[in-house]
Coordinates of C-alpha atoms in Angstrom, one line a residue:
M1 CA -28.2 -22.9 13.0
S2 CA -24.9 -23.9 11.5
A3 CA -23.0 -26.7 13.1
T4 CA -19.9 -24.5 13.1
R5 CA -21.2 -22.5 16.0
T6 CA -19.7 -25.0 18.4
G7 CA -16.6 -25.8 16.3
E8 CA -13.6 -24.0 15.1
G9 CA -15.2 -22.5 12.1
P10 CA -15.7 -18.9 11.3
A11 CA -18.9 -18.6 13.2
S12 CA -17.3 -19.4 16.5
A13 CA -14.8 -16.6 15.9
D14 CA -17.8 -14.2 15.6
A15 CA -19.1 -15.4 19.0
D16 CA -15.8 -14.5 20.7
P17 CA -16.4 -11.2 22.6
R18 CA -12.6 -10.4 22.3
R19 CA -12.6 -10.4 18.5
W20 CA -12.8 -6.6 18.4
W21 CA -9.6 -6.4 20.5
G22 CA -8.1 -8.9 18.1
L23 CA -9.0 -6.4 15.3
V24 CA -7.0 -3.7 17.2
V25 CA -3.9 -6.0 17.2
I26 CA -4.3 -6.8 13.5
A27 CA -4.8 -3.1 12.7
L28 CA -1.7 -2.1 14.7
A29 CA 0.4 -4.6 12.7
Q30 CA -1.0 -3.4 9.4
L31 CA -0.5 0.3 10.3
M32 CA 3.2 -0.5 11.1
V33 CA 3.7 -2.1 7.8
V34 CA 2.0 0.5 5.7
L35 CA 3.4 3.6 7.4
D36 CA 6.9 2.2 7.2
A37 CA 6.8 2.6 3.4
T38 CA 6.6 6.4 3.9
I39 CA 7.8 7.2 7.5
V40 CA 11.4 7.4 6.4
N41 CA 10.7 9.8 3.5
I42 CA 10.8 12.9 5.6
A43 CA 13.8 11.5 7.6
L44 CA 15.7 10.7 4.5
P45 CA 17.7 14.0 4.1
S46 CA 18.9 13.6 7.8
A47 CA 19.9 10.0 7.3
Q48 CA 21.7 10.8 4.1
R49 CA 23.8 13.4 5.8
D50 CA 24.5 11.2 8.8
L51 CA 25.5 8.1 6.8
G52 CA 27.2 9.9 3.9
M53 CA 24.8 8.5 1.2
S54 CA 25.1 9.7 -2.4
D55 CA 22.1 11.3 -4.2
G56 CA 22.1 8.2 -6.5
N57 CA 22.0 5.7 -3.7
R58 CA 19.6 7.3 -1.2
Q59 CA 16.6 6.0 -3.1
W60 CA 17.5 2.5 -1.8
V61 CA 16.3 3.4 1.7
I62 CA 12.8 3.3 0.1
T63 CA 13.3 0.8 -2.7
A64 CA 15.0 -1.9 -0.7
Y65 CA 11.8 -2.1 1.4
T66 CA 9.3 -2.0 -1.5
L67 CA 11.4 -4.5 -3.6
A68 CA 11.5 -7.1 -0.9
F69 CA 7.9 -6.5 0.2
G70 CA 6.2 -6.4 -3.2
G71 CA 8.4 -9.2 -4.6
L72 CA 7.9 -11.7 -1.8
L73 CA 4.2 -11.1 -0.9
L74 CA 2.8 -14.1 -2.8
L75 CA 5.3 -16.4 -1.1
G76 CA 4.5 -14.9 2.3
G77 CA 0.8 -15.5 1.7
R78 CA 1.3 -19.1 0.7
I79 CA 3.5 -19.7 3.8
A80 CA 0.7 -18.3 5.9
D81 CA -1.7 -20.8 4.4
L82 CA 0.7 -23.7 5.0
V83 CA 1.8 -23.1 8.6
G84 CA -1.1 -21.1 10.0
R85 CA -1.8 -17.4 9.9
K86 CA -1.4 -16.7 13.6
R87 CA 2.1 -18.3 13.7
T88 CA 3.3 -16.4 10.6
F89 CA 1.7 -13.2 12.0
V90 CA 3.8 -13.4 15.2
I91 CA 7.0 -14.5 13.3
G92 CA 6.5 -11.5 11.0
L93 CA 6.1 -9.1 13.9
I94 CA 9.2 -10.3 15.7
G95 CA 11.3 -10.3 12.5
F96 CA 10.1 -6.8 11.6
A97 CA 11.0 -5.5 15.0
V98 CA 14.5 -7.0 14.9
A99 CA 15.1 -5.6 11.4
S100 CA 13.9 -2.1 12.5
G101 CA 16.4 -2.2 15.4
I102 CA 19.2 -3.1 13.0
G103 CA 18.2 -0.2 10.7
G104 CA 18.0 2.3 13.6
A105 CA 21.5 1.3 14.7
A106 CA 23.0 1.5 11.2
V107 CA 26.5 2.8 11.1
G108 CA 26.7 2.9 7.3
S109 CA 24.4 3.1 4.3
A110 CA 24.8 -0.6 3.4
M111 CA 23.7 -1.7 6.8
L112 CA 20.6 0.6 6.5
F113 CA 19.8 -0.8 3.0
G114 CA 20.1 -4.4 4.3
A115 CA 17.9 -3.7 7.3
R116 CA 15.2 -2.1 5.1
A117 CA 15.3 -5.1 2.8
L118 CA 14.9 -7.4 5.8
Q119 CA 11.9 -5.3 7.0
G120 CA 10.4 -5.9 3.6
V121 CA 10.9 -9.7 3.8
F122 CA 9.1 -9.9 7.2
A123 CA 6.4 -7.4 6.0
A124 CA 5.7 -9.8 3.2
V125 CA 4.9 -12.5 5.7
L126 CA 3.1 -10.2 8.1
A127 CA 0.7 -8.3 5.8
P128 CA -1.1 -11.3 4.2
S129 CA -1.3 -13.0 7.6
A130 CA -3.0 -9.9 9.0
L131 CA -5.6 -9.6 6.3
S132 CA -6.4 -13.3 6.2
L133 CA -6.8 -13.4 10.0
L134 CA -9.3 -10.5 9.6
T135 CA -11.1 -12.4 6.8
T136 CA -11.5 -15.6 8.9
T137 CA -12.4 -13.7 12.2
F138 CA -15.2 -11.5 10.8
T139 CA -17.7 -13.4 8.6
D140 CA -21.0 -11.8 9.5
P141 CA -21.7 -9.2 6.7
R142 CA -22.5 -6.3 9.1
E143 CA -19.5 -6.9 11.4
R144 CA -17.3 -7.6 8.4
G145 CA -18.2 -4.2 7.0
K146 CA -17.2 -2.4 10.2
A147 CA -13.9 -4.5 10.6
F148 CA -12.9 -3.9 7.0
G149 CA -13.9 -0.2 7.3
I150 CA -11.3 0.2 10.0
Y151 CA -8.7 -1.9 8.1
G152 CA -9.3 0.1 4.9
A153 CA -8.9 3.3 6.8
L154 CA -5.6 2.2 8.1
A155 CA -4.4 0.9 4.7
G156 CA -5.4 4.2 3.0
S157 CA -4.2 6.6 5.8
G158 CA -1.1 4.7 7.0
A159 CA 1.1 6.3 4.4
A160 CA -0.1 9.8 5.4
V161 CA 0.3 8.9 9.1
G162 CA 3.9 7.9 8.2
F163 CA 4.6 11.5 7.1
I164 CA 3.2 12.9 10.3
V165 CA 5.1 10.5 12.6
G166 CA 8.2 10.8 10.5
G167 CA 8.1 14.6 10.7
V168 CA 7.7 14.7 14.5
L169 CA 10.3 12.1 15.2
T170 CA 12.9 13.6 12.8
E171 CA 12.4 17.2 14.1
Y172 CA 12.3 16.4 17.8
L173 CA 14.4 13.3 18.2
N174 CA 16.4 12.1 15.1
W175 CA 15.9 9.9 12.0
R176 CA 16.8 6.7 13.7
W177 CA 13.6 6.8 15.8
C178 CA 11.6 6.4 12.5
L179 CA 12.8 2.8 12.7
Y180 CA 13.0 2.3 16.5
V181 CA 9.3 3.3 16.8
N182 CA 8.4 -0.1 15.3
I183 CA 9.8 -2.1 18.2
P184 CA 7.3 -1.1 20.9
I185 CA 4.4 -1.4 18.4
A186 CA 5.6 -4.9 17.5
V187 CA 6.0 -6.0 21.1
I188 CA 2.4 -4.8 21.9
A189 CA 1.0 -6.6 18.8
V190 CA 2.9 -9.9 19.6
V191 CA 1.5 -10.0 23.2
G192 CA -2.0 -9.1 21.9
A193 CA -1.8 -11.7 19.1
L194 CA -0.8 -14.5 21.5
I195 CA -3.7 -13.7 23.8
L196 CA -6.5 -12.6 21.5
L197 CA -6.1 -14.1 18.0
H198 CA -7.4 -17.5 17.0
D199 CA -6.7 -19.4 13.8
R200 CA -7.3 -22.7 12.0
P201 CA -4.3 -25.0 11.9
G202 CA -2.1 -24.7 8.8
H203 CA -2.6 -27.0 5.8
A204 CA 0.6 -29.0 6.3
D205 CA -0.3 -31.5 3.6
V206 CA 0.1 -28.8 0.9
R207 CA 3.6 -28.2 -0.4
L208 CA 5.2 -25.0 -1.6
D209 CA 5.3 -24.5 -5.4
V210 CA 9.1 -23.8 -5.6
P211 CA 9.2 -23.1 -9.4
G212 CA 6.2 -20.8 -8.9
V213 CA 8.0 -19.0 -6.1
I214 CA 11.1 -18.4 -8.3
L215 CA 9.2 -17.3 -11.4
G216 CA 6.5 -15.2 -9.7
C217 CA 8.7 -13.5 -7.1
G218 CA 11.5 -13.1 -9.7
G219 CA 9.2 -11.5 -12.1
L220 CA 7.7 -9.1 -9.6
V221 CA 11.2 -8.1 -8.2
A222 CA 12.4 -7.5 -11.8
L223 CA 9.5 -5.2 -12.5
V224 CA 9.7 -3.3 -9.2
Y225 CA 13.4 -2.9 -9.6
G226 CA 13.0 -1.7 -13.2
F227 CA 10.5 1.0 -12.1
S228 CA 12.8 2.0 -9.3
E229 CA 15.8 2.4 -11.6
A230 CA 13.7 4.2 -14.3
Q231 CA 13.8 7.4 -12.3
P232 CA 17.6 7.8 -12.0
R233 CA 18.6 6.1 -15.2
G234 CA 15.7 7.0 -17.6
W235 CA 13.1 4.8 -19.2
T236 CA 15.2 3.8 -22.3
D237 CA 18.3 2.7 -20.3
P238 CA 19.4 -0.8 -21.3
L239 CA 19.2 -2.1 -17.8
V240 CA 15.7 -0.7 -17.3
L241 CA 14.5 -2.2 -20.5
A242 CA 16.1 -5.6 -19.7
L243 CA 14.5 -5.6 -16.3
F244 CA 11.0 -4.9 -17.8
A245 CA 11.5 -7.5 -20.5
G246 CA 12.8 -10.1 -18.0
G247 CA 9.9 -9.3 -15.6
V248 CA 7.3 -9.7 -18.2
V249 CA 8.8 -13.0 -19.5
L250 CA 9.1 -14.5 -16.0
L251 CA 5.5 -13.5 -15.1
A252 CA 4.2 -15.0 -18.4
I253 CA 6.0 -18.3 -17.7
F254 CA 4.7 -18.1 -14.1
V255 CA 1.1 -17.9 -15.4
W256 CA 1.7 -20.8 -17.8
W257 CA 3.2 -22.9 -14.9
Q258 CA 0.3 -22.1 -12.6
T259 CA -2.0 -24.0 -15.0
R260 CA 0.2 -27.1 -14.7
A261 CA 1.6 -27.0 -11.1
P262 CA 0.2 -29.7 -8.8
V263 CA -0.1 -27.1 -6.0
P264 CA 0.1 -23.6 -7.6
L265 CA 1.5 -20.7 -5.7
L266 CA -1.3 -18.5 -7.0
P267 CA -4.4 -20.6 -7.9
L268 CA -5.6 -18.9 -11.1
H269 CA -9.2 -19.2 -10.1
I270 CA -8.5 -16.4 -7.5
I271 CA -7.7 -13.9 -10.3
R272 CA -10.1 -15.5 -12.8
N273 CA -13.0 -14.4 -10.6
R274 CA -14.2 -11.1 -12.2
N275 CA -14.9 -9.3 -8.9
R276 CA -11.5 -10.1 -7.4
A277 CA -9.6 -9.3 -10.6
G278 CA -11.5 -5.9 -10.7
C279 CA -10.6 -5.2 -7.1
F280 CA -6.9 -6.0 -7.6
L281 CA -6.7 -3.8 -10.7
T282 CA -8.6 -0.9 -9.1
M283 CA -6.3 -1.1 -6.0
M284 CA -3.2 -1.0 -8.2
L285 CA -4.4 2.0 -10.3
A286 CA -5.6 3.9 -7.2
V287 CA -2.3 3.5 -5.4
I288 CA -0.3 4.6 -8.5
G289 CA -2.0 8.0 -8.2
M290 CA -1.9 8.1 -4.4
F291 CA 1.8 7.4 -4.0
G292 CA 2.7 9.9 -6.7
L293 CA 0.7 12.5 -4.8
F294 CA 2.5 11.9 -1.5
L295 CA 5.8 12.3 -3.2
F296 CA 5.0 15.6 -4.9
M297 CA 3.2 17.1 -2.0
T298 CA 6.0 16.3 0.4
Y299 CA 8.5 18.1 -1.8
Y300 CA 6.1 20.9 -2.7
L301 CA 5.4 21.7 0.9
Q302 CA 9.0 21.5 2.1
V303 CA 10.9 22.9 -0.9
I304 CA 8.4 25.4 -2.5
L305 CA 6.4 26.5 0.6
D306 CA 9.3 26.1 3.1
Y307 CA 7.3 23.9 5.6
S308 CA 9.2 22.1 8.4
P309 CA 9.0 18.3 8.6
V310 CA 6.3 18.6 11.3
Q311 CA 4.3 21.2 9.4
T312 CA 4.5 18.9 6.3
G313 CA 3.2 15.9 8.3
L314 CA 0.4 18.0 9.8
A315 CA -0.6 19.2 6.4
F316 CA -1.5 15.6 5.5
L317 CA -3.7 15.2 8.7
P318 CA -7.0 16.4 7.1
M319 CA -6.5 13.9 4.3
T320 CA -5.9 11.1 6.9
A321 CA -9.1 12.1 8.7
A322 CA -11.1 12.1 5.5
I323 CA -9.8 8.6 4.7
V324 CA -10.9 7.4 8.1
I325 CA -14.4 9.0 7.8
G326 CA -14.8 7.7 4.2
S327 CA -13.9 4.1 5.3
T328 CA -15.5 3.8 8.7
Q329 CA -18.5 6.1 8.6
I330 CA -19.6 6.0 4.9
S331 CA -18.3 2.7 3.2
A332 CA -18.7 0.5 6.3
R333 CA -22.3 1.7 6.8
L334 CA -23.3 1.5 3.2
L335 CA -21.6 -1.7 1.9
P336 CA -24.1 -4.1 3.5
H337 CA -26.8 -2.3 1.5
V338 CA -25.2 -1.4 -1.8
G339 CA -22.9 -3.2 -4.3
P340 CA -19.2 -2.4 -3.8
R341 CA -18.9 -0.6 -7.1
M342 CA -21.5 1.9 -5.9
L343 CA -18.8 3.0 -3.5
M344 CA -15.7 2.4 -5.5
V345 CA -16.7 4.4 -8.6
P346 CA -17.8 7.6 -6.8
G347 CA -14.7 7.2 -4.6
M348 CA -12.3 7.2 -7.6
L349 CA -14.3 10.2 -9.2
L350 CA -13.8 12.2 -5.9
A351 CA -10.1 11.3 -5.8
S352 CA -9.6 12.2 -9.4
G353 CA -11.4 15.5 -8.8
G354 CA -9.1 16.3 -5.9
M355 CA -6.2 15.7 -8.2
V356 CA -7.6 18.1 -10.8
I357 CA -7.8 20.8 -8.2
L358 CA -4.1 20.3 -7.4
T359 CA -3.1 20.8 -11.0
Q360 CA -3.9 24.5 -10.5
M361 CA -1.3 25.0 -7.8
T362 CA 1.5 27.5 -8.2
V363 CA 4.6 28.6 -6.3
H364 CA 2.4 31.0 -4.3
S365 CA -0.6 28.8 -3.6
E366 CA -2.4 29.1 -0.3
Y367 CA -2.7 25.8 1.7
A368 CA -6.2 26.5 3.2
S369 CA -7.9 27.6 0.0
E370 CA -6.1 25.7 -2.7
I371 CA -4.4 22.6 -1.3
L372 CA -6.7 21.6 1.7
P373 CA -9.9 21.1 -0.4
A374 CA -8.1 18.8 -2.8
L375 CA -6.6 16.7 0.0
I376 CA -10.0 16.3 1.7
L377 CA -11.6 15.1 -1.6
M378 CA -8.7 12.7 -2.2
G379 CA -9.1 11.3 1.3
L380 CA -12.8 10.8 1.1
G381 CA -12.3 9.1 -2.3
M382 CA -9.7 6.7 -1.0
G383 CA -11.7 5.9 2.1
L384 CA -14.8 5.1 -0.1
T385 CA -12.7 2.9 -2.4
F386 CA -10.2 0.9 -0.2
M387 CA -12.7 -0.6 2.3
P388 CA -14.9 -2.3 -0.4
V389 CA -11.8 -3.4 -2.3
F390 CA -10.4 -5.3 0.7
S391 CA -13.8 -6.7 1.7
T392 CA -14.8 -7.8 -1.8
A393 CA -11.4 -9.2 -2.8
T394 CA -11.3 -11.5 0.2
A395 CA -15.0 -12.5 0.5
G396 CA -15.9 -16.1 -0.2
V397 CA -12.3 -17.4 -0.5
A398 CA -11.7 -21.0 0.5
P399 CA -9.8 -21.1 3.9
Q400 CA -6.7 -22.7 2.3
D401 CA -6.5 -19.7 -0.2
A402 CA -7.1 -16.9 2.3
G403 CA -3.4 -16.1 2.8
V404 CA -2.5 -16.0 -0.9
T405 CA -5.6 -13.9 -1.8
S406 CA -4.7 -11.4 0.9
A407 CA -1.2 -11.4 -0.4
T408 CA -2.4 -10.6 -3.9
V409 CA -4.3 -7.6 -2.7
N410 CA -1.2 -6.3 -0.9
T411 CA 0.9 -7.1 -4.0
S412 CA -1.3 -4.9 -6.2
Q413 CA -0.9 -2.2 -3.6
Q414 CA 2.9 -2.4 -3.4
V415 CA 3.5 -2.8 -7.1
G416 CA 1.1 0.2 -7.7
G417 CA 3.1 2.3 -5.2
S418 CA 6.4 1.4 -6.9
I419 CA 5.0 2.1 -10.4
G420 CA 3.4 5.4 -9.3
T421 CA 6.5 6.7 -7.6
A422 CA 8.8 5.9 -10.5
L423 CA 6.4 6.8 -13.4
L424 CA 5.1 10.1 -12.0
N425 CA 8.5 11.2 -10.7
T426 CA 10.1 10.6 -14.0
V427 CA 7.3 12.6 -15.8
A428 CA 7.6 15.4 -13.3
T429 CA 11.4 15.7 -13.4
S430 CA 11.7 15.5 -17.2
T431 CA 8.9 18.0 -17.7
S432 CA 10.4 20.4 -15.2
A433 CA 13.8 20.2 -16.9
S434 CA 12.5 21.0 -20.4
W435 CA 10.3 23.8 -19.0
I436 CA 13.1 25.4 -17.1
T437 CA 15.4 25.2 -20.2
S438 CA 12.9 27.0 -22.4
H439 CA 11.9 29.7 -19.9
L440 CA 15.3 30.5 -18.4
T441 CA 15.9 33.7 -20.4
D442 CA 16.4 36.2 -17.5
P443 CA 19.4 35.2 -15.3
S444 CA 18.2 37.5 -12.5
R445 CA 15.0 35.4 -12.2
R446 CA 16.8 32.1 -12.2
Q447 CA 15.7 30.9 -8.7
E448 CA 12.1 31.9 -9.3
T449 CA 12.1 30.2 -12.8
V450 CA 13.5 27.0 -11.4
R451 CA 10.7 27.0 -8.7
E452 CA 8.1 27.6 -11.3
G453 CA 9.5 24.8 -13.4
I454 CA 9.4 22.3 -10.6
V455 CA 5.8 23.1 -9.8
H456 CA 4.9 22.9 -13.5
G457 CA 6.4 19.4 -13.6
Y458 CA 4.3 18.4 -10.5
T459 CA 1.1 19.7 -12.1
V460 CA 1.7 17.8 -15.4
A461 CA 2.4 14.5 -13.4
I462 CA -0.7 15.2 -11.3
W463 CA -2.8 15.5 -14.5
L464 CA -1.6 12.0 -15.4
A465 CA -2.4 10.7 -11.9
A466 CA -5.9 12.2 -12.2
G467 CA -6.4 10.2 -15.4
I468 CA -5.1 7.0 -13.8
M469 CA -7.6 7.5 -10.9
L470 CA -10.4 8.0 -13.5
L471 CA -9.3 4.7 -15.2
A472 CA -9.5 3.0 -11.8
G473 CA -13.1 4.2 -11.5
V474 CA -13.9 2.8 -15.0
V475 CA -12.4 -0.6 -14.1
A476 CA -14.4 -0.8 -10.9
G477 CA -17.6 0.1 -12.7
L478 CA -17.1 -2.5 -15.4
M479 CA -15.5 -5.4 -13.6
V480 CA -16.8 -5.3 -10.0
T481 CA -20.4 -6.6 -10.3
A482 CA -20.8 -8.2 -6.9
K483 CA -24.0 -7.5 -5.0
A484 CA -24.2 -6.1 -1.5
P485 CA -22.9 -8.7 1.0
K486 CA -26.2 -9.3 2.7
H487 CA -27.8 -10.1 -0.7
G488 CA -24.9 -12.3 -1.9
N489 CA -23.0 -15.3 -0.6
P490 CA -22.2 -15.4 3.1
A491 CA -18.5 -14.4 3.6
D492 CA -17.6 -17.8 5.0
R493 CA -18.9 -19.8 2.0
P494 CA -16.6 -19.9 -1.0
V495 CA -18.0 -18.2 -4.1
P496 CA -18.5 -20.7 -6.9
E497 CA -15.6 -20.3 -9.3
P498 CA -16.0 -20.4 -13.1
V499 CA -15.2 -23.8 -14.6
G500 CA -12.4 -24.2 -17.1

């Protein structure tokens, strides 16, 4: 028996009978962070009318959140390692609730944008704390599989849950409740965290890598901002090109600095490990396709099929259920026995197949026969993929690196979402515009032609998303070579890193 059974090590956490209630607290916080990226989408038209936002500015309700969240995640992960995950978890929850209250009470667009950015800042502290608490609480391979199955289901389905909750709150209350709803969730999670969660003390002897913070966060913010501006401005706009170039240069200098920094913000051995690098890249590619799908299907259901906000949210429910089943009933049960890529590759093939089915949709498609099967396939594929990604990427990480590793997983998710939304939306809108221009020959059919053109743009972009999902499967198959957890290293023992 290991000596850690009576100490403060990971094994003692597994002996705590309340650890599964602790998982509920962690899952609540993660669900709040993930669904907040999409819950305001359905509410956005109402908020725009209420606060007098222009069409050009309304995107900042979404972008202000993803910019702050994606750009500051690495810093949030390192802060969690320095001062202790439980402490930053509680601070993140309280800050997120306060920011949500400010946003819900917004009297103008600037106040709402600022509140959304503040939500992103605290989410960047909260998300890596949540995942690293999960990593250090569940170290037994079998229990770890179940815990990460639940976590993966929430990470994959949280965005879809956001559409459902956003639709209900917008239709039956008003858009402000899409922000106020975070306050009671955060209060419950804070109380639960204080009672149920345990953590090792922070590593106070380690200092923050300030140049790394400026270079890494600055590079990520520049890239995310560039992708967000590409949609309204176009990919060849000077500002967009300057942001991309600046982001790449900053990130290149960041990588160079991390090889020389005394205490690097992102220790390069974390991404030099083949399995973790494969998981990060698979996650980013998968989310590029998934966020693009959410965007198109929301507009397709509301604009083309005339669904109400609640009907639109409910239309995503089967996909959410499929993600939960794929994560908790398939991946979590199989991962202790098979290598993670044996789940990730079929998962991405299923998701890509669901996308291909959606490329056949028209202005007159039936939900039950043409849309529903594709959403179920997508959900199962995401469920199969996300759970092993989270589990494998965080397995065998030294305790002082748990927060920053968790932050890197979340960063790949947020950056993927930002890229997917901008890239696929730009492809869809430009394709639609050219198709409508070439087919608008009969003025009496103008409205029908415009609707057909919009759907044509969606299907072209969805073909691209299907290809990106397929690429994610190839990356997982080639790079993620880890064995099944019970045949590999115990989760609480760091994996030997390559030298040099």
